[in-house]
PDB file of C-alpha atoms in Angstrom:
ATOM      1  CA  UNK A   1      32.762   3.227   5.984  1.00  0.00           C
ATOM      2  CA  UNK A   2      33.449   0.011   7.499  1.00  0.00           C
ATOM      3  CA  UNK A   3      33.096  -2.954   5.227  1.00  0.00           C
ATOM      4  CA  UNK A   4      30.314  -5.239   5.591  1.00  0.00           C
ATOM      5  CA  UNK A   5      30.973  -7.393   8.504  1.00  0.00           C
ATOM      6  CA  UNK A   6      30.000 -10.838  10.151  1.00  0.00           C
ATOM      7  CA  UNK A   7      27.468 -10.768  12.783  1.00  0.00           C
ATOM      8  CA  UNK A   8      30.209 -12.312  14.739  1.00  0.00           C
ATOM      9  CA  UNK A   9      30.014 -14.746  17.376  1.00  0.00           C
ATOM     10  CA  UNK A  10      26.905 -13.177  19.517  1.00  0.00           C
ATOM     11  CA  UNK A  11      24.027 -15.166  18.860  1.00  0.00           C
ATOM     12  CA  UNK A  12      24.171 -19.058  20.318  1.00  0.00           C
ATOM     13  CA  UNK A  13      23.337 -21.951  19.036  1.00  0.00           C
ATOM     14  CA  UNK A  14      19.827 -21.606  20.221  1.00  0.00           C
ATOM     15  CA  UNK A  15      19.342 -18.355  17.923  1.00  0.00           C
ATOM     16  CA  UNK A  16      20.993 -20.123  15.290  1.00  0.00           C
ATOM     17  CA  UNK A  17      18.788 -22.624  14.698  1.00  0.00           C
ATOM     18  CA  UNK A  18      15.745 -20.093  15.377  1.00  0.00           C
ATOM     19  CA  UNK A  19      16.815 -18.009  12.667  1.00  0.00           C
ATOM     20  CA  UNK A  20      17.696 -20.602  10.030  1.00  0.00           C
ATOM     21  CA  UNK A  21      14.156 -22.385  10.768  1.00  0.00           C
ATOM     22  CA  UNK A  22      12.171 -18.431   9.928  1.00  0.00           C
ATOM     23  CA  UNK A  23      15.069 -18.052   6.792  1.00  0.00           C
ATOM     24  CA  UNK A  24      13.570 -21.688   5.899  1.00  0.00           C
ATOM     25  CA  UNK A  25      10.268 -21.042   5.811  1.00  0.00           C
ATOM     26  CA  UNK A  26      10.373 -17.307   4.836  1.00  0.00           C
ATOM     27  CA  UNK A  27      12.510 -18.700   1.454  1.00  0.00           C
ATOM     28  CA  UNK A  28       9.612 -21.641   1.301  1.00  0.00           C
ATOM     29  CA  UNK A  29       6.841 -19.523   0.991  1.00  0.00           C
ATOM     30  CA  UNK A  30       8.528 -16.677  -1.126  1.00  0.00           C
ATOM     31  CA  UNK A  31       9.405 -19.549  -4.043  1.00  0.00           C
ATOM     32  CA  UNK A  32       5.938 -21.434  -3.877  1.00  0.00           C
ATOM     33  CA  UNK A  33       4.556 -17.915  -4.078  1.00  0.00           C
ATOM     34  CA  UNK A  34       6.634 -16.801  -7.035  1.00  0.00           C
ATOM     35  CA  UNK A  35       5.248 -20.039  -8.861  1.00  0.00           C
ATOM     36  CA  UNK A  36       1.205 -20.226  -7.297  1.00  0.00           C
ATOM     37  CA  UNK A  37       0.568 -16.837  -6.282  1.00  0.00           C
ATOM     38  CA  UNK A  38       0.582 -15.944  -2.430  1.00  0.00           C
ATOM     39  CA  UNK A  39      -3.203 -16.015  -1.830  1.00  0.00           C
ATOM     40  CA  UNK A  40      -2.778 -19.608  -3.383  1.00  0.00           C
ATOM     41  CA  UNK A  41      -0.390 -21.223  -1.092  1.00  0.00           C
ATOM     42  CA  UNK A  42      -1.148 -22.446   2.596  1.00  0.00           C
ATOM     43  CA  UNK A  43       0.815 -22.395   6.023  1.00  0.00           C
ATOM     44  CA  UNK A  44       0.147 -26.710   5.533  1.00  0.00           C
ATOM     45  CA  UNK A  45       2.689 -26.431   1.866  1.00  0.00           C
ATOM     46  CA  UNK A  46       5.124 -23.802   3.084  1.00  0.00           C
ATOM     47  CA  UNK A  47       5.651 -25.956   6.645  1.00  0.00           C
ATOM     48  CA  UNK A  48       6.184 -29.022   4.116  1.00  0.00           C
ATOM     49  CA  UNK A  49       8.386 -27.603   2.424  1.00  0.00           C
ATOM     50  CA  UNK A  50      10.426 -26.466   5.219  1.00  0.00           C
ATOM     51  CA  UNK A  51      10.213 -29.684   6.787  1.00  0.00           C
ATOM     52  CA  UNK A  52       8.539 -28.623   9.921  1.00  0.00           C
ATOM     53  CA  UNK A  53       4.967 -28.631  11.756  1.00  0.00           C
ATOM     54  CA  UNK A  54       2.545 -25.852  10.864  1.00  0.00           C
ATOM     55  CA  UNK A  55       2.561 -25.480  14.360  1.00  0.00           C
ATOM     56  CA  UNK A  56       6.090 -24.404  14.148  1.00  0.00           C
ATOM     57  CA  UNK A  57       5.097 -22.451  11.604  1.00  0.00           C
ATOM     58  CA  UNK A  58       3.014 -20.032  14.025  1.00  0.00           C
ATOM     59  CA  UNK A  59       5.973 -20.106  16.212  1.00  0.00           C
ATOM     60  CA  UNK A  60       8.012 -17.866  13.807  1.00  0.00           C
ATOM     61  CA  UNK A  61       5.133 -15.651  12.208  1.00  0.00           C
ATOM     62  CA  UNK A  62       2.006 -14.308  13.428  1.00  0.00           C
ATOM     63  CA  UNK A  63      -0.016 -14.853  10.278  1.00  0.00           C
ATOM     64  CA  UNK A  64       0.533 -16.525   6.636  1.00  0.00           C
ATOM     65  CA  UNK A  65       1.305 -12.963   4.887  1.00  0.00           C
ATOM     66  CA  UNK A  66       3.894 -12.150   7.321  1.00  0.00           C
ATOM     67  CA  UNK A  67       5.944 -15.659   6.084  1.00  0.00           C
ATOM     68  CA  UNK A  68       6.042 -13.565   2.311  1.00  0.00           C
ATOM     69  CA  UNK A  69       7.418 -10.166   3.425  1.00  0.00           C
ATOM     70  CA  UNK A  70       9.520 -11.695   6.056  1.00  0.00           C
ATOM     71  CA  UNK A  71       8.418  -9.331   9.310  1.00  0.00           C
ATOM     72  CA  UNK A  72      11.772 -10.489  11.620  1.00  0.00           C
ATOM     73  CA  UNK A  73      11.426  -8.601  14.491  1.00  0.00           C
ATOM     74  CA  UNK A  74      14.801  -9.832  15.762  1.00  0.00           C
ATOM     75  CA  UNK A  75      16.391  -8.027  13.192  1.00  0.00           C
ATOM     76  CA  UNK A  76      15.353  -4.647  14.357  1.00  0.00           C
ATOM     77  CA  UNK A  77      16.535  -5.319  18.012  1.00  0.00           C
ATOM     78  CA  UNK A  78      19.745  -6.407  16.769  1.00  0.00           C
ATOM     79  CA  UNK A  79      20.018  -3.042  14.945  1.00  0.00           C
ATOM     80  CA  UNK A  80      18.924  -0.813  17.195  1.00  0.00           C
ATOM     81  CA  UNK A  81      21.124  -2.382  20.104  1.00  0.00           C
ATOM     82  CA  UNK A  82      23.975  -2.187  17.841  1.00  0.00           C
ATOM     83  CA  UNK A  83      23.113   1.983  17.868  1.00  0.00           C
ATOM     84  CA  UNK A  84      23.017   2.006  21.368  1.00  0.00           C
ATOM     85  CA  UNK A  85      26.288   0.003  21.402  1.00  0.00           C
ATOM     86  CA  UNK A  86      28.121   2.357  18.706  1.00  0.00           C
ATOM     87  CA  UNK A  87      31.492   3.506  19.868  1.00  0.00           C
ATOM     88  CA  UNK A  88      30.346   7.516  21.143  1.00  0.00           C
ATOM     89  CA  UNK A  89      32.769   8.580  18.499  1.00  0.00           C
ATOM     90  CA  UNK A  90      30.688   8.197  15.831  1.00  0.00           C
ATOM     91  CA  UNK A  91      27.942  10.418  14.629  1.00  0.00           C
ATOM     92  CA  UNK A  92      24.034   8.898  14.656  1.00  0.00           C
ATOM     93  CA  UNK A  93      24.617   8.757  10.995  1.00  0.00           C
ATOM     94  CA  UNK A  94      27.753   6.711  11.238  1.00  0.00           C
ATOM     95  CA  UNK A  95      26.132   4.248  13.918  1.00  0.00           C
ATOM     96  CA  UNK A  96      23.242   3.705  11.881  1.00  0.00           C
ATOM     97  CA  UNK A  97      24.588   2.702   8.644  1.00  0.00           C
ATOM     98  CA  UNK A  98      27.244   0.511  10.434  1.00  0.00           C
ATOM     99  CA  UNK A  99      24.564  -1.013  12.301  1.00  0.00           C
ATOM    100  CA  UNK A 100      22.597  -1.711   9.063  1.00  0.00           C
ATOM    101  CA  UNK A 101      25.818  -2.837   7.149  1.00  0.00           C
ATOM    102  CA  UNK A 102      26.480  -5.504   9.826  1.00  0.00           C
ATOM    103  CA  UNK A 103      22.675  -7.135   9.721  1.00  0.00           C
ATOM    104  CA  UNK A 104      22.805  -7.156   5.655  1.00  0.00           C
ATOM    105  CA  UNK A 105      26.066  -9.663   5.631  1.00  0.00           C
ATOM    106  CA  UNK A 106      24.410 -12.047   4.287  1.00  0.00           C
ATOM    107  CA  UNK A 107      22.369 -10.481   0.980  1.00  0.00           C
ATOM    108  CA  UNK A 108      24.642 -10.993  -1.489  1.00  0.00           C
ATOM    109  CA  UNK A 109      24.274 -15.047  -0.417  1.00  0.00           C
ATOM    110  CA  UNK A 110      20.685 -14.707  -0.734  1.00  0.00           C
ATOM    111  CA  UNK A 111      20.197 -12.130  -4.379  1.00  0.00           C
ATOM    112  CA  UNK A 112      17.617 -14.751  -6.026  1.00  0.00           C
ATOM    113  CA  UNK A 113      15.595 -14.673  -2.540  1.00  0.00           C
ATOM    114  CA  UNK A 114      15.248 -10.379  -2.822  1.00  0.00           C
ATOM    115  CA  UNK A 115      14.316 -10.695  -6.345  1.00  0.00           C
ATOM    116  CA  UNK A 116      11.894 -13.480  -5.790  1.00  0.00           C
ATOM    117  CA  UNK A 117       9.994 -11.749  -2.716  1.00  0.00           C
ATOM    118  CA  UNK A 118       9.952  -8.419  -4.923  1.00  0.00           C
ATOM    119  CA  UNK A 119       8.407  -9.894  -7.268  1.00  0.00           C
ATOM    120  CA  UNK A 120       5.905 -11.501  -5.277  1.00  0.00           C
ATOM    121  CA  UNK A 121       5.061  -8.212  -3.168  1.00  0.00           C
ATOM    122  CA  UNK A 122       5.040  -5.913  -6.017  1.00  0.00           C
ATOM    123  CA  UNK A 123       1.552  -8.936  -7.496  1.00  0.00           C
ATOM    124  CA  UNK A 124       0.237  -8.398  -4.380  1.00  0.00           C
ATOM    125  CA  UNK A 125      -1.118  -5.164  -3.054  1.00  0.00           C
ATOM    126  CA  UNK A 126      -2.428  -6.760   0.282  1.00  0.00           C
ATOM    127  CA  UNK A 127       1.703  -7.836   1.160  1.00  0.00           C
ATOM    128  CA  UNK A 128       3.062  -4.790   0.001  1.00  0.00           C
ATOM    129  CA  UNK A 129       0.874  -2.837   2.500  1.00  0.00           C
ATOM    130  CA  UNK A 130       1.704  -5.399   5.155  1.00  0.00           C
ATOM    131  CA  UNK A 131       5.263  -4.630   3.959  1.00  0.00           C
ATOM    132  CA  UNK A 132       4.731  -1.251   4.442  1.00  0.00           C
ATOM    133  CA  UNK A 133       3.068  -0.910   7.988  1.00  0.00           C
ATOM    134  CA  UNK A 134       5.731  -3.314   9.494  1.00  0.00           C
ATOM    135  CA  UNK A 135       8.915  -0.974   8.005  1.00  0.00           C
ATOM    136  CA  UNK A 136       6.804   1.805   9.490  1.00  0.00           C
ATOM    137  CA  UNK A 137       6.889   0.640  12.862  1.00  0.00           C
ATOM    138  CA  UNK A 138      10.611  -0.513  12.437  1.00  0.00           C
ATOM    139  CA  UNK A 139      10.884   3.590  11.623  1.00  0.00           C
ATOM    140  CA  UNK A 140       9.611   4.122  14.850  1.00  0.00           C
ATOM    141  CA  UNK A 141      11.562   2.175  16.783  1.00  0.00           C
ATOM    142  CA  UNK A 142      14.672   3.113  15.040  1.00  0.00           C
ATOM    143  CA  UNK A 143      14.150   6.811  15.612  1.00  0.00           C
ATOM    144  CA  UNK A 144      13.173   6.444  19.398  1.00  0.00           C
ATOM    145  CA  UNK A 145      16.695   4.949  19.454  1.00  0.00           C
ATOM    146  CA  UNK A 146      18.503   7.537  17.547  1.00  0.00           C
ATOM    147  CA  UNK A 147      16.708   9.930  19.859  1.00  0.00           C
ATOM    148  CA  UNK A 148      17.938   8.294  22.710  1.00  0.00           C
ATOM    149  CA  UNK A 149      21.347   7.992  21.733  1.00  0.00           C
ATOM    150  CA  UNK A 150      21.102  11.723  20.585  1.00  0.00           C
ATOM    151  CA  UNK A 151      20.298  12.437  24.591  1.00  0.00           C
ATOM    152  CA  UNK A 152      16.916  12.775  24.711  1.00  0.00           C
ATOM    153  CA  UNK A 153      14.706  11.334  27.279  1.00  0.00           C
ATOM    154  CA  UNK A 154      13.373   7.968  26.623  1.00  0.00           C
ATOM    155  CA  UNK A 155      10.186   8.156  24.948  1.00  0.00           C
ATOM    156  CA  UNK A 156       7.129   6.677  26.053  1.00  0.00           C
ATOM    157  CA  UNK A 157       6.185   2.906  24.986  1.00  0.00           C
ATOM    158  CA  UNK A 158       4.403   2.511  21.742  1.00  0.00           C
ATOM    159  CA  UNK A 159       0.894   0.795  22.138  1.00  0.00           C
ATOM    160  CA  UNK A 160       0.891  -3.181  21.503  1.00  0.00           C
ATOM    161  CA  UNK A 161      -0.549  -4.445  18.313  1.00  0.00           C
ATOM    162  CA  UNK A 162      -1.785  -7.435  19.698  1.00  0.00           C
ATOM    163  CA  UNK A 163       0.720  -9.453  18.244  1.00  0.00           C
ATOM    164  CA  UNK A 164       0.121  -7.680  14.611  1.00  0.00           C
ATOM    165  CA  UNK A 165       2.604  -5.183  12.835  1.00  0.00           C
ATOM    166  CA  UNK A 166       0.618  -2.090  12.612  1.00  0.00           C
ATOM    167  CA  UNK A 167      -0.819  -0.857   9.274  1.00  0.00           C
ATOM    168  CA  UNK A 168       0.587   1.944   7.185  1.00  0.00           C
ATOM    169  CA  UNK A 169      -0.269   5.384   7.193  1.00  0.00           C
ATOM    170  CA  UNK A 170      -4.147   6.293   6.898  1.00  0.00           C
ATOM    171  CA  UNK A 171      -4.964   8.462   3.661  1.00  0.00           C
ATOM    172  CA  UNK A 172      -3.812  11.811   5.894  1.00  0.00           C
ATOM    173  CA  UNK A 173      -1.088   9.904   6.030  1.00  0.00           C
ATOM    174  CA  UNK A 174      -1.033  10.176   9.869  1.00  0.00           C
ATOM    175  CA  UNK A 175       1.194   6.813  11.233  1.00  0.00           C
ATOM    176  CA  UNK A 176       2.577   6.888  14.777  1.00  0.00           C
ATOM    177  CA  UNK A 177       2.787   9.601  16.734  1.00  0.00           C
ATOM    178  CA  UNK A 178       6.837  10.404  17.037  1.00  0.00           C
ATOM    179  CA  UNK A 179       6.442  14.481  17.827  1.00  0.00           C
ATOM    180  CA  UNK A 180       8.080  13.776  21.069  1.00  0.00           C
ATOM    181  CA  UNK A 181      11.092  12.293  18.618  1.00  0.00           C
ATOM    182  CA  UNK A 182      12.385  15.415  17.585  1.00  0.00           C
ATOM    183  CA  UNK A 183      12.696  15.754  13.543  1.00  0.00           C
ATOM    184  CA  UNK A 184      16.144  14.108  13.046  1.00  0.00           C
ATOM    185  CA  UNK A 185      15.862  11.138  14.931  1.00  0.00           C
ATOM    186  CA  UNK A 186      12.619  10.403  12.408  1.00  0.00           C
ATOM    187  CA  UNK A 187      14.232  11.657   9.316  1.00  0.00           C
ATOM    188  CA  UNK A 188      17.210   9.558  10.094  1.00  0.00           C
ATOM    189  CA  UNK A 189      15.433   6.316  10.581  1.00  0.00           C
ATOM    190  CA  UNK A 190      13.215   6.836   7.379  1.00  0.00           C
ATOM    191  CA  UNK A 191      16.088   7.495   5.272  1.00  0.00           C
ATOM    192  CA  UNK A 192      18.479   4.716   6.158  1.00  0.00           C
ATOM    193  CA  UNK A 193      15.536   1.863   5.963  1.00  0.00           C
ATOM    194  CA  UNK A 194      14.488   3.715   2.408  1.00  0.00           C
ATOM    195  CA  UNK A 195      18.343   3.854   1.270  1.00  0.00           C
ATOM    196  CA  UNK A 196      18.538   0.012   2.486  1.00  0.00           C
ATOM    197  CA  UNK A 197      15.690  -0.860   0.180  1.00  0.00           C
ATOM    198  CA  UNK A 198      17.357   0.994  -2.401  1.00  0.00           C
ATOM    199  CA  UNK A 199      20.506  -0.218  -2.698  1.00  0.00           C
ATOM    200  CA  UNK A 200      18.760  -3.992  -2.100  1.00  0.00           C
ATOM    201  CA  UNK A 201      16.680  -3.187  -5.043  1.00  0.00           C
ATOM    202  CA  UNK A 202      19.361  -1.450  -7.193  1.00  0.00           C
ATOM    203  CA  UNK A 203      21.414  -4.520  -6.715  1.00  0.00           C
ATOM    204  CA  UNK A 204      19.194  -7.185  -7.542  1.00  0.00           C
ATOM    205  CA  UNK A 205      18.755  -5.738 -10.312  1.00  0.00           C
ATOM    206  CA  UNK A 206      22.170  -5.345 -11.802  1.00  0.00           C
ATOM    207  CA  UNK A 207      22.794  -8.266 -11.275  1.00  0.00           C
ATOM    208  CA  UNK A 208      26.233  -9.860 -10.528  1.00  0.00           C
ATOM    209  CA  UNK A 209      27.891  -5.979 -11.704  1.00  0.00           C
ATOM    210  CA  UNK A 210      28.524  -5.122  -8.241  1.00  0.00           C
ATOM    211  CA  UNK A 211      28.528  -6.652  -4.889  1.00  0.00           C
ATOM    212  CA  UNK A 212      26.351  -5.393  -2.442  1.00  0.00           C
ATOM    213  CA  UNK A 213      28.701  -3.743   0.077  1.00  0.00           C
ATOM    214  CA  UNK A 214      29.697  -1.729  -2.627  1.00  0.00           C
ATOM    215  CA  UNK A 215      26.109  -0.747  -3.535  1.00  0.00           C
ATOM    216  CA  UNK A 216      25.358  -0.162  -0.176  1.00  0.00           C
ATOM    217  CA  UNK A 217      28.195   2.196   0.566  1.00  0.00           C
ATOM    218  CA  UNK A 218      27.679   3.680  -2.619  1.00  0.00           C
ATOM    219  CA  UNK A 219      24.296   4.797  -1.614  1.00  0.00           C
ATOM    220  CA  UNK A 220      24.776   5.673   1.987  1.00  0.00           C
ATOM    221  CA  UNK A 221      28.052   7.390  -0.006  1.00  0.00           C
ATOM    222  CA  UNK A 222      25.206   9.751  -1.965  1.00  0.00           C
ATOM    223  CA  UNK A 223      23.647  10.293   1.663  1.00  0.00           C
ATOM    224  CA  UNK A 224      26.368  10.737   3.549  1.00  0.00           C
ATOM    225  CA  UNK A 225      27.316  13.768   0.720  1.00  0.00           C
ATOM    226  CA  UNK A 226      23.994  15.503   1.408  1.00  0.00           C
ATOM    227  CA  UNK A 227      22.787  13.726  -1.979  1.00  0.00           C
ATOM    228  CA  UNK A 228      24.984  16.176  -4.457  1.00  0.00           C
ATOM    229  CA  UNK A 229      23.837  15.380  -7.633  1.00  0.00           C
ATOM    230  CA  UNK A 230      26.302  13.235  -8.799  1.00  0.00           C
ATOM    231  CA  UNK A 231      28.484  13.502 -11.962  1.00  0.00           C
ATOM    232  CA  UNK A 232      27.891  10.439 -13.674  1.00  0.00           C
ATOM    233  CA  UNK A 233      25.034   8.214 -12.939  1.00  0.00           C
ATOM    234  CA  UNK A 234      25.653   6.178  -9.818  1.00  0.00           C
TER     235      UNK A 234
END
């Protein structure tokens, strides 16, 4: 595998400054929940401490829980266009994970960040399943990609949400419909988004023992093997 690599010069100024004002207030909101509790702390304190309006504030996030687990939707387009955009050589696999490994430059600048929002989802039951219906409609659009770049036919539009990220599965646990994905495009996307949690997770909690990009491509490593058990514990 590549190593991790710079997003580049792509994104403009413009996007820039978008993206560093959400990073602002997603950090804002994650460290005065760590210390108050989320259900304690307003859109009015994290804006303040951001230094911007709380009308700004609703220019970046649809509600005040999506501030704490940090619903970018940006993020997902720049993946999946970076599948689409995948040299033809490489395998869906191969696209993915190099897709992923470009967006996740910048964890290892931002370890205390991870561990802080973990924390903070993990007290919270109402964020964590917030958490979990936005990273299953990130799935979804992830697959229909994979699909697509597989050589299926586009697949139809998923419904709007109105602005909301859609909740997780009900207790059949029936989520979106992706039978018109095909298996492997699905399995694929669920896999590489539960592998990036992993190795995010893994490495915030080791500590400064590895670097990410080596605990990423150690765990895309145990995927890309067919998950053999491995030897030693890795």
């Amino acid at each position: 595998m590549h190593d991790v690599q710079s997003e580049g010069t792509a994104l403009g100024l413009r996007e820039r400054k978008k993206q560093a004002t959400r990073t602002a207030l997603s950090e804002a909101a994650v460290r005065l929940a760590a210390v108050h509790g989320a259900e304690n702390v307003t859109v009015e304190a994290i804006s303040e401490a951001a230094g911007v309006s709380p009308r700004t504030f609703f220019n970046y996030f649809d509600s005040h829980d999506d501030a704490f687990v940090m619903i970018d939707r940006t993020i997902g387009e720049r993946v999946r266009r970076a599948v689409r955009e995948a040299p033809p050589g490489l395998t869906a696999f191969e696209a993915v994970r190099e897709a992923l490994a470009t967006e996740l430059t910048h964890v290892e600048e931002s370890q205390e960040i991870w561990a802080l929002r973990s924390a903070v989802l993990q007290r919270s039951p109402q964020l964590l399943l917030r958490g979990m219906g936005a990273h299953v409609a990130e799935e979804f659009q992830l697959a229909r990609t994979i699909a697509e770049r597989l050589g299926a036919p586009p697949p139809p539009e998923p419904e709007p949400h109105a602005g909301k990220a859609p909740g997780p599965p009900d207790s059949c646990g029936k989520g979106p419909d992706t039978s018109h994905l095909g298996l492997y495009p699905r399995l694929l996307a669920a896999v590489a988004t539960t592998a990036v949690r992993v190795a995010i997770e893994h490495w915030c909690a080791q500590g400064d023992s590895d670097s990410f990009p080596d605990t990423f491509r150690r765990v895309f490593g145990h995927l890309a093997d067919g998950l053999t058990e491995p030897r030693a514990d890795g």
